[in-house]
Short mmCIF file of C-alpha atoms in Angstrom, two decimals:
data_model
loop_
_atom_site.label_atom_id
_atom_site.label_comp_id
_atom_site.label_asym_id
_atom_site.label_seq_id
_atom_site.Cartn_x
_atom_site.Cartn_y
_atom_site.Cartn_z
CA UNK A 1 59.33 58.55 -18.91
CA UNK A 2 56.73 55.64 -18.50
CA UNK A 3 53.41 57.02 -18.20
CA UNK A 4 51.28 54.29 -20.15
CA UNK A 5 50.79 52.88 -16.98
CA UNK A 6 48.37 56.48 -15.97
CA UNK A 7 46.44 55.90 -19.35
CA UNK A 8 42.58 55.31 -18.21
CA UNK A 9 41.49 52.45 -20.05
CA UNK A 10 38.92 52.08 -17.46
CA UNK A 11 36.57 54.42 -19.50
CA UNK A 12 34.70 53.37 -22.34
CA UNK A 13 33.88 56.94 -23.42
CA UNK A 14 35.79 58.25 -26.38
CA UNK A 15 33.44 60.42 -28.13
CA UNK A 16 31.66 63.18 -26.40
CA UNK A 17 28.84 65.05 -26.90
CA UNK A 18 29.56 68.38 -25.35
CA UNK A 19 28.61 71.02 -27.12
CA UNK A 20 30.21 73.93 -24.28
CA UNK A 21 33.12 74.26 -22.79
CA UNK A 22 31.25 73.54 -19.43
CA UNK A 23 30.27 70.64 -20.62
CA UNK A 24 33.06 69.42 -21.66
CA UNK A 25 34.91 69.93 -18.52
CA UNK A 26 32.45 67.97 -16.62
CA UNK A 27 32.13 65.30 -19.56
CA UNK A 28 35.82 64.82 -18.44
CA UNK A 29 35.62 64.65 -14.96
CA UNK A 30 33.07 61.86 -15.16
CA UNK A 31 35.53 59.46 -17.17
CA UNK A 32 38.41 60.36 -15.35
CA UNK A 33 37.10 59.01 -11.94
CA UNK A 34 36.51 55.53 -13.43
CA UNK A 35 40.18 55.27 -13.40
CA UNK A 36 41.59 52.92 -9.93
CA UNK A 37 43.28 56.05 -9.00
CA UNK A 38 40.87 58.43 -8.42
CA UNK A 39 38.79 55.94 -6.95
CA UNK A 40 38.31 58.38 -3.82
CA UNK A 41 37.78 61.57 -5.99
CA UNK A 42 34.35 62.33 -6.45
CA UNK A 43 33.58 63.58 -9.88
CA UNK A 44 31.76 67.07 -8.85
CA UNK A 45 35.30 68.22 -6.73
CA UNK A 46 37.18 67.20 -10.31
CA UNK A 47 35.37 69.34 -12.49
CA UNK A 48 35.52 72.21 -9.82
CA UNK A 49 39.18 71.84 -10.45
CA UNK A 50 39.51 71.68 -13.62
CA UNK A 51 37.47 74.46 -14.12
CA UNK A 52 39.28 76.79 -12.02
CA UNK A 53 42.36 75.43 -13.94
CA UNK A 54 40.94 76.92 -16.92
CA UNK A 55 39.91 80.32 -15.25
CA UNK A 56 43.50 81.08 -15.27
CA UNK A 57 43.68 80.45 -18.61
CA UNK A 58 42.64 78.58 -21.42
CA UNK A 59 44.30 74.68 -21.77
CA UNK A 60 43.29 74.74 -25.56
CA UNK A 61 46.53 75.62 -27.36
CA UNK A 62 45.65 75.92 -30.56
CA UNK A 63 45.04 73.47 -33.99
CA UNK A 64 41.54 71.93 -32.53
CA UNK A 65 43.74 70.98 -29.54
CA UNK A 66 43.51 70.76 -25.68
CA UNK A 67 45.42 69.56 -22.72
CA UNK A 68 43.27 69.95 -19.60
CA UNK A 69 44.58 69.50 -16.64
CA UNK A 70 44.40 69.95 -13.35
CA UNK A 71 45.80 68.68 -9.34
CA UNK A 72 44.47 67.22 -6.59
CA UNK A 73 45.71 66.76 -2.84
CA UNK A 74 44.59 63.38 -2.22
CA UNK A 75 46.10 61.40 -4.91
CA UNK A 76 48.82 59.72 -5.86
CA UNK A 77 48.95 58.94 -9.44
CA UNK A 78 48.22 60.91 -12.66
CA UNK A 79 45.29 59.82 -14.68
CA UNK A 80 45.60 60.39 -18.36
CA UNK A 81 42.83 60.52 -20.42
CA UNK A 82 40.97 61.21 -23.76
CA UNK A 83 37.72 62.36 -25.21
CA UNK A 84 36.97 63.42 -28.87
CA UNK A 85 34.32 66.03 -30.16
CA UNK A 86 33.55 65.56 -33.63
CA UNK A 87 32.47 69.01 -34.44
CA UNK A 88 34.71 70.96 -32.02
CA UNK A 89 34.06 72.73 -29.22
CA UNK A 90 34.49 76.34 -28.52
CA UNK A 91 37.23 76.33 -25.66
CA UNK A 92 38.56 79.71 -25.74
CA UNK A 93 41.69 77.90 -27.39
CA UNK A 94 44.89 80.24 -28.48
CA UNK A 95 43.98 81.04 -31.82
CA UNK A 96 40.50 81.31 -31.76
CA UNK A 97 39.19 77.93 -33.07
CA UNK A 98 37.21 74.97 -31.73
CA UNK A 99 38.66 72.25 -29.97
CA UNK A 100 38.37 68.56 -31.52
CA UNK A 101 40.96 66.60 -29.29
CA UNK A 102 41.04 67.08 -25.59
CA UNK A 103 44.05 64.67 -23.97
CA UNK A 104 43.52 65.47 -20.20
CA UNK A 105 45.52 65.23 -17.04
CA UNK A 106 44.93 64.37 -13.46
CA UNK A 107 47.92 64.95 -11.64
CA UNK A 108 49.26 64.74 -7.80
CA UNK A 109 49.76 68.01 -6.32
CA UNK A 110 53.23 66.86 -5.13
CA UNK A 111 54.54 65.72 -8.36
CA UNK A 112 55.01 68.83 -10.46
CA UNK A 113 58.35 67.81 -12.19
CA UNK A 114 56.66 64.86 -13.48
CA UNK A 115 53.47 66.72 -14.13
CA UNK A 116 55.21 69.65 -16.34
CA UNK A 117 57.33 66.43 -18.08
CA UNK A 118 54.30 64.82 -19.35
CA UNK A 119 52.53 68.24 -20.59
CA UNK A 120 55.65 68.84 -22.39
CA UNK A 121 56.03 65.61 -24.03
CA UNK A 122 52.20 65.30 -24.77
CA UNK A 123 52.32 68.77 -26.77
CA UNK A 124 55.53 67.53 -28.51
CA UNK A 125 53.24 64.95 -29.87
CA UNK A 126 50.37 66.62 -31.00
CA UNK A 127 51.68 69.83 -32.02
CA UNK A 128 51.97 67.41 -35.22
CA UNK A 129 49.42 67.80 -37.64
CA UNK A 130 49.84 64.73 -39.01
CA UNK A 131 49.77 62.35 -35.28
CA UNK A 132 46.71 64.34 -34.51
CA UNK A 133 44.96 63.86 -37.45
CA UNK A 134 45.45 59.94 -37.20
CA UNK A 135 44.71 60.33 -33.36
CA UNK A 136 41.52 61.51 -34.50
CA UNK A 137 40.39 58.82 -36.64
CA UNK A 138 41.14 56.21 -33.63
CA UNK A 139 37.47 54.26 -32.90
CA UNK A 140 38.13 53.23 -29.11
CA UNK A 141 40.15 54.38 -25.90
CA UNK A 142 42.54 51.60 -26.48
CA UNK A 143 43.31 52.66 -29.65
CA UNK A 144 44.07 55.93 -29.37
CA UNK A 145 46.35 55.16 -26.56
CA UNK A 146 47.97 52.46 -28.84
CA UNK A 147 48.66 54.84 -31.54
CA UNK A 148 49.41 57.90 -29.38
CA UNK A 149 52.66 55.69 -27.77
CA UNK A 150 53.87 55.05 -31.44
CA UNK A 151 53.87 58.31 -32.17
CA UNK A 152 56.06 59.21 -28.76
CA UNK A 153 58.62 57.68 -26.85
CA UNK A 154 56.01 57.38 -23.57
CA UNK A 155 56.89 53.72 -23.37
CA UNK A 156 60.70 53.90 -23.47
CA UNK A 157 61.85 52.42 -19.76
CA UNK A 158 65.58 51.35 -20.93
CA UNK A 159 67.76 52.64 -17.63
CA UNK A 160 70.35 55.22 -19.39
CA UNK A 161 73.69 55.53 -18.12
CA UNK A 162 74.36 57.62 -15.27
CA UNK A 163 76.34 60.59 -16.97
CA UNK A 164 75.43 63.73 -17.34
CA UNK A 165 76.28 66.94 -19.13
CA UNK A 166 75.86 70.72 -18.59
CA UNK A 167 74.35 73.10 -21.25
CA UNK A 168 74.73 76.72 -21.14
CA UNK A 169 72.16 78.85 -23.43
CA UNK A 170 72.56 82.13 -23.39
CA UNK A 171 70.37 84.06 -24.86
CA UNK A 172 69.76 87.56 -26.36
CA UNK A 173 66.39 87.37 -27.85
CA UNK A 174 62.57 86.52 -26.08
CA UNK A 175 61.32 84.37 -29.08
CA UNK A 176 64.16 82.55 -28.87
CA UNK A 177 64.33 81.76 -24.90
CA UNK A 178 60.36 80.64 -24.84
CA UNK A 179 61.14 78.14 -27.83
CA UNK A 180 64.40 76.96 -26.36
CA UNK A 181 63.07 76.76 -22.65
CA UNK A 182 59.94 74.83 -24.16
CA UNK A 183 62.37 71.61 -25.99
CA UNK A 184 64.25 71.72 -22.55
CA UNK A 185 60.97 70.89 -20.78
CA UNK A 186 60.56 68.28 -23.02
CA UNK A 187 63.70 66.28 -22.04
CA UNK A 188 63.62 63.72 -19.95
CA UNK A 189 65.19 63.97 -16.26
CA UNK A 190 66.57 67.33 -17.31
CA UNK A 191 67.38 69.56 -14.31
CA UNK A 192 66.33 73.43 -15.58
CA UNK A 193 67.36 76.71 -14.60
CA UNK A 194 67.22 80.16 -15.56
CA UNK A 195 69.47 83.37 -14.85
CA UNK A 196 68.53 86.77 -15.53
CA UNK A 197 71.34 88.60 -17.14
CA UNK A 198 72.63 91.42 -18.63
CA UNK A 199 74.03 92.20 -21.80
CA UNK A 200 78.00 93.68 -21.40
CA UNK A 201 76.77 97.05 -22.88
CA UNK A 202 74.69 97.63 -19.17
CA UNK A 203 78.39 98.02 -17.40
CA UNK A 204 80.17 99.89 -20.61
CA UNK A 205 77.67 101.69 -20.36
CA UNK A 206 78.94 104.04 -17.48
CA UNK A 207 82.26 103.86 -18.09
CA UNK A 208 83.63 106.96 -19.88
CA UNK A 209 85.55 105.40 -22.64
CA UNK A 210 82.75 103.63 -23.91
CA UNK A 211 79.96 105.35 -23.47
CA UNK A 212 79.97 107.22 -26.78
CA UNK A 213 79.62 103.97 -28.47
CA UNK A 214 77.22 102.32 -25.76
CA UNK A 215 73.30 103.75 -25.05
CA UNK A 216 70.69 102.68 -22.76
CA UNK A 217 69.25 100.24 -25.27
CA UNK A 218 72.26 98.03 -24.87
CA UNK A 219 70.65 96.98 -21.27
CA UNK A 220 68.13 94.62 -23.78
CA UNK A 221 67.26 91.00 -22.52
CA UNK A 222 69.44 88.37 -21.39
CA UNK A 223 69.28 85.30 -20.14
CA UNK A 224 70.99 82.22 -19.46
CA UNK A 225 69.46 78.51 -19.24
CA UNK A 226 71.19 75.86 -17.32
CA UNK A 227 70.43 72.47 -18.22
CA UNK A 228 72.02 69.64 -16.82
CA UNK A 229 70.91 66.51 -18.68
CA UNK A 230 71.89 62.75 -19.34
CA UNK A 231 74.97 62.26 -22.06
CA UNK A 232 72.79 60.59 -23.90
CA UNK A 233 70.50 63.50 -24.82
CA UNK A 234 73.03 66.43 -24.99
CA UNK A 235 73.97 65.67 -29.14
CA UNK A 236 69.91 65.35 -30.00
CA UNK A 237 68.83 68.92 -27.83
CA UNK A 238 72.07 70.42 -29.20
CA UNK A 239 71.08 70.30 -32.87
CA UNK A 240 67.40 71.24 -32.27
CA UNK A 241 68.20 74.13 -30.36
CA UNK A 242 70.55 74.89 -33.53
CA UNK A 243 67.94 74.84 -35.99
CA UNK A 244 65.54 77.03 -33.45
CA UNK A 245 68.42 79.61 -33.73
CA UNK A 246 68.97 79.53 -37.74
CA UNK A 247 64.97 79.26 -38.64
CA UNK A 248 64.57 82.72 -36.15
CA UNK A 249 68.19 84.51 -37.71
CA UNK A 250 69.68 84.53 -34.13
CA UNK A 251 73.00 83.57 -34.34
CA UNK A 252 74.01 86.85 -33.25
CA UNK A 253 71.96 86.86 -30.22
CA UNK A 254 72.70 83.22 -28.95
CA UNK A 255 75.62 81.18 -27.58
CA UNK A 256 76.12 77.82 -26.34
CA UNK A 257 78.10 75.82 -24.15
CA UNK A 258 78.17 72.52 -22.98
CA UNK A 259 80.55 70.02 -20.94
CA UNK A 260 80.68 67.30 -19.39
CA UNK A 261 80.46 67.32 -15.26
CA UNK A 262 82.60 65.03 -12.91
CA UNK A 263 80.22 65.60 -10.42
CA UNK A 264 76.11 65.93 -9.87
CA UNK A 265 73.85 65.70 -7.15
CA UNK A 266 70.46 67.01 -6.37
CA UNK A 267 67.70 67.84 -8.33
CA UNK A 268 65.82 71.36 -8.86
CA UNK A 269 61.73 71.85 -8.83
CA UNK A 270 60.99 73.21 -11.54
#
């Protein structure tokens, strides 16, 4: 996925000032609209929606972090953007603590696929301590933006081969699904979906011979992700989904398929 091309370079404003969450949110909207593509977007109607974005909840995820982000109706391009607080900013972030780098996004209500993509692959990036702290340190827009594409693959446009291969996950425990699902997101032109199941003890259940051995607690979760993705990702999402299962002790409560198909067409919204 390309998306240096959505970076706003337009703004000179790095550093911010903000000292609320309010603030903030409208300290954004005014750099975002010097980018060409929300040249029609007036900078009041931004920071109404990005502040109804975070009414249903909070964008700050957690390690002096934020992502917010919002869509409009009238656009066509995402915006991607930066600003920096020095001394954090209270932003009702996941774990309680103030917010030093906010990455935002402006995004086109019709491209969600995309949109989710480039969430996913933004918190891939700085859910590193280490990128963020350099990320911090950066002096000008450019800069950051520089550094932040070194640190990701954002800028990789090589055409990949046009085979694909289908992943079956299923899955027995809920910590496991969320952190599986989430490294799915973050693959690129991967075609997602999920199956509610049930676990084999649900059906034994009722039949006589088993049901001394089976009880209603056998029902438990179950789910199964379908991924189909390009060839050339399958190996690399195969052995991190691995080391999700051994770091959580799941073995028992996860298996895995994957082939390769003859055949694809169509995509899924995600």
């Amino acid at each position: 996925m390309n998306i240096e091309k959505y970076f706003n370079l337009q703004t000179q404003a790095l550093k911010t000032d903000s000292t609320s969450k309010d603030e903030l949110l409208k300290a954004i909207a005014e750099a975002a609209v010097e980018s060409p593509n929300l040249k029609d977007i007036d900078s009041k109607d931004l920071y109404k929606q990005l502040k109804a974005r975070e009414a249903v909840g909070s964008t700050g995820f957690g390690d002096e972090i934020a992502i917010p982000h919002c869509t409009m109706n009238n656009i066509d391009d995402f915006v991607i953007g930066v600003l920096i607080s020095e001394n954090g900013i209270n932003f009702n972030a996941l774990d309680g603590k103030p917010v030093k780098l906010f990455v935002y996004i402006i995004a086109p209500s019709t491209k969600r696929n995309e949109h989710i993509r480039i969430l996913s692959e933004l918190a891939k990036v700085l859910k590193n301590h280490s990128n963020v702290n350099t990320l911090l340190k950066q002096d000008n827009v450019k800069n950051f933006f520089n550094q932040l594409s070194e640190f990701s693959n954002l800028e990789n446009t090589e055409a990949l081969p046009q085979e694909f291969s289908q992943v079956s996950i299923h899955i027995q425990d809920s910590k496991v699904f969320d952190s599986v699902l989430e490294l799915l997101a973050e693959v690129k032109e991967a075609h997602i979906t999920v199956l509610e199941g049930s676990n084999v003890g649900k059906y034994l259940y009722s039949l006589p011979l088993f049901s001394h051995f089976m009880n209603d607690e056998h029902r438990g979760f179950h789910r199964i992700i379908i991924a189909v993705i390009n060839t050339v990702y399958v190996n690399d999402s195969l052995r991190k989904i691995k080391t999700i299962i051994k770091d959580q002790k799941c073995e028992l409560k996860v298996m895995i398929t994957s082939h390769p198909l003859n055949f694809f067409f169509g995509a899924l919204d995600i």
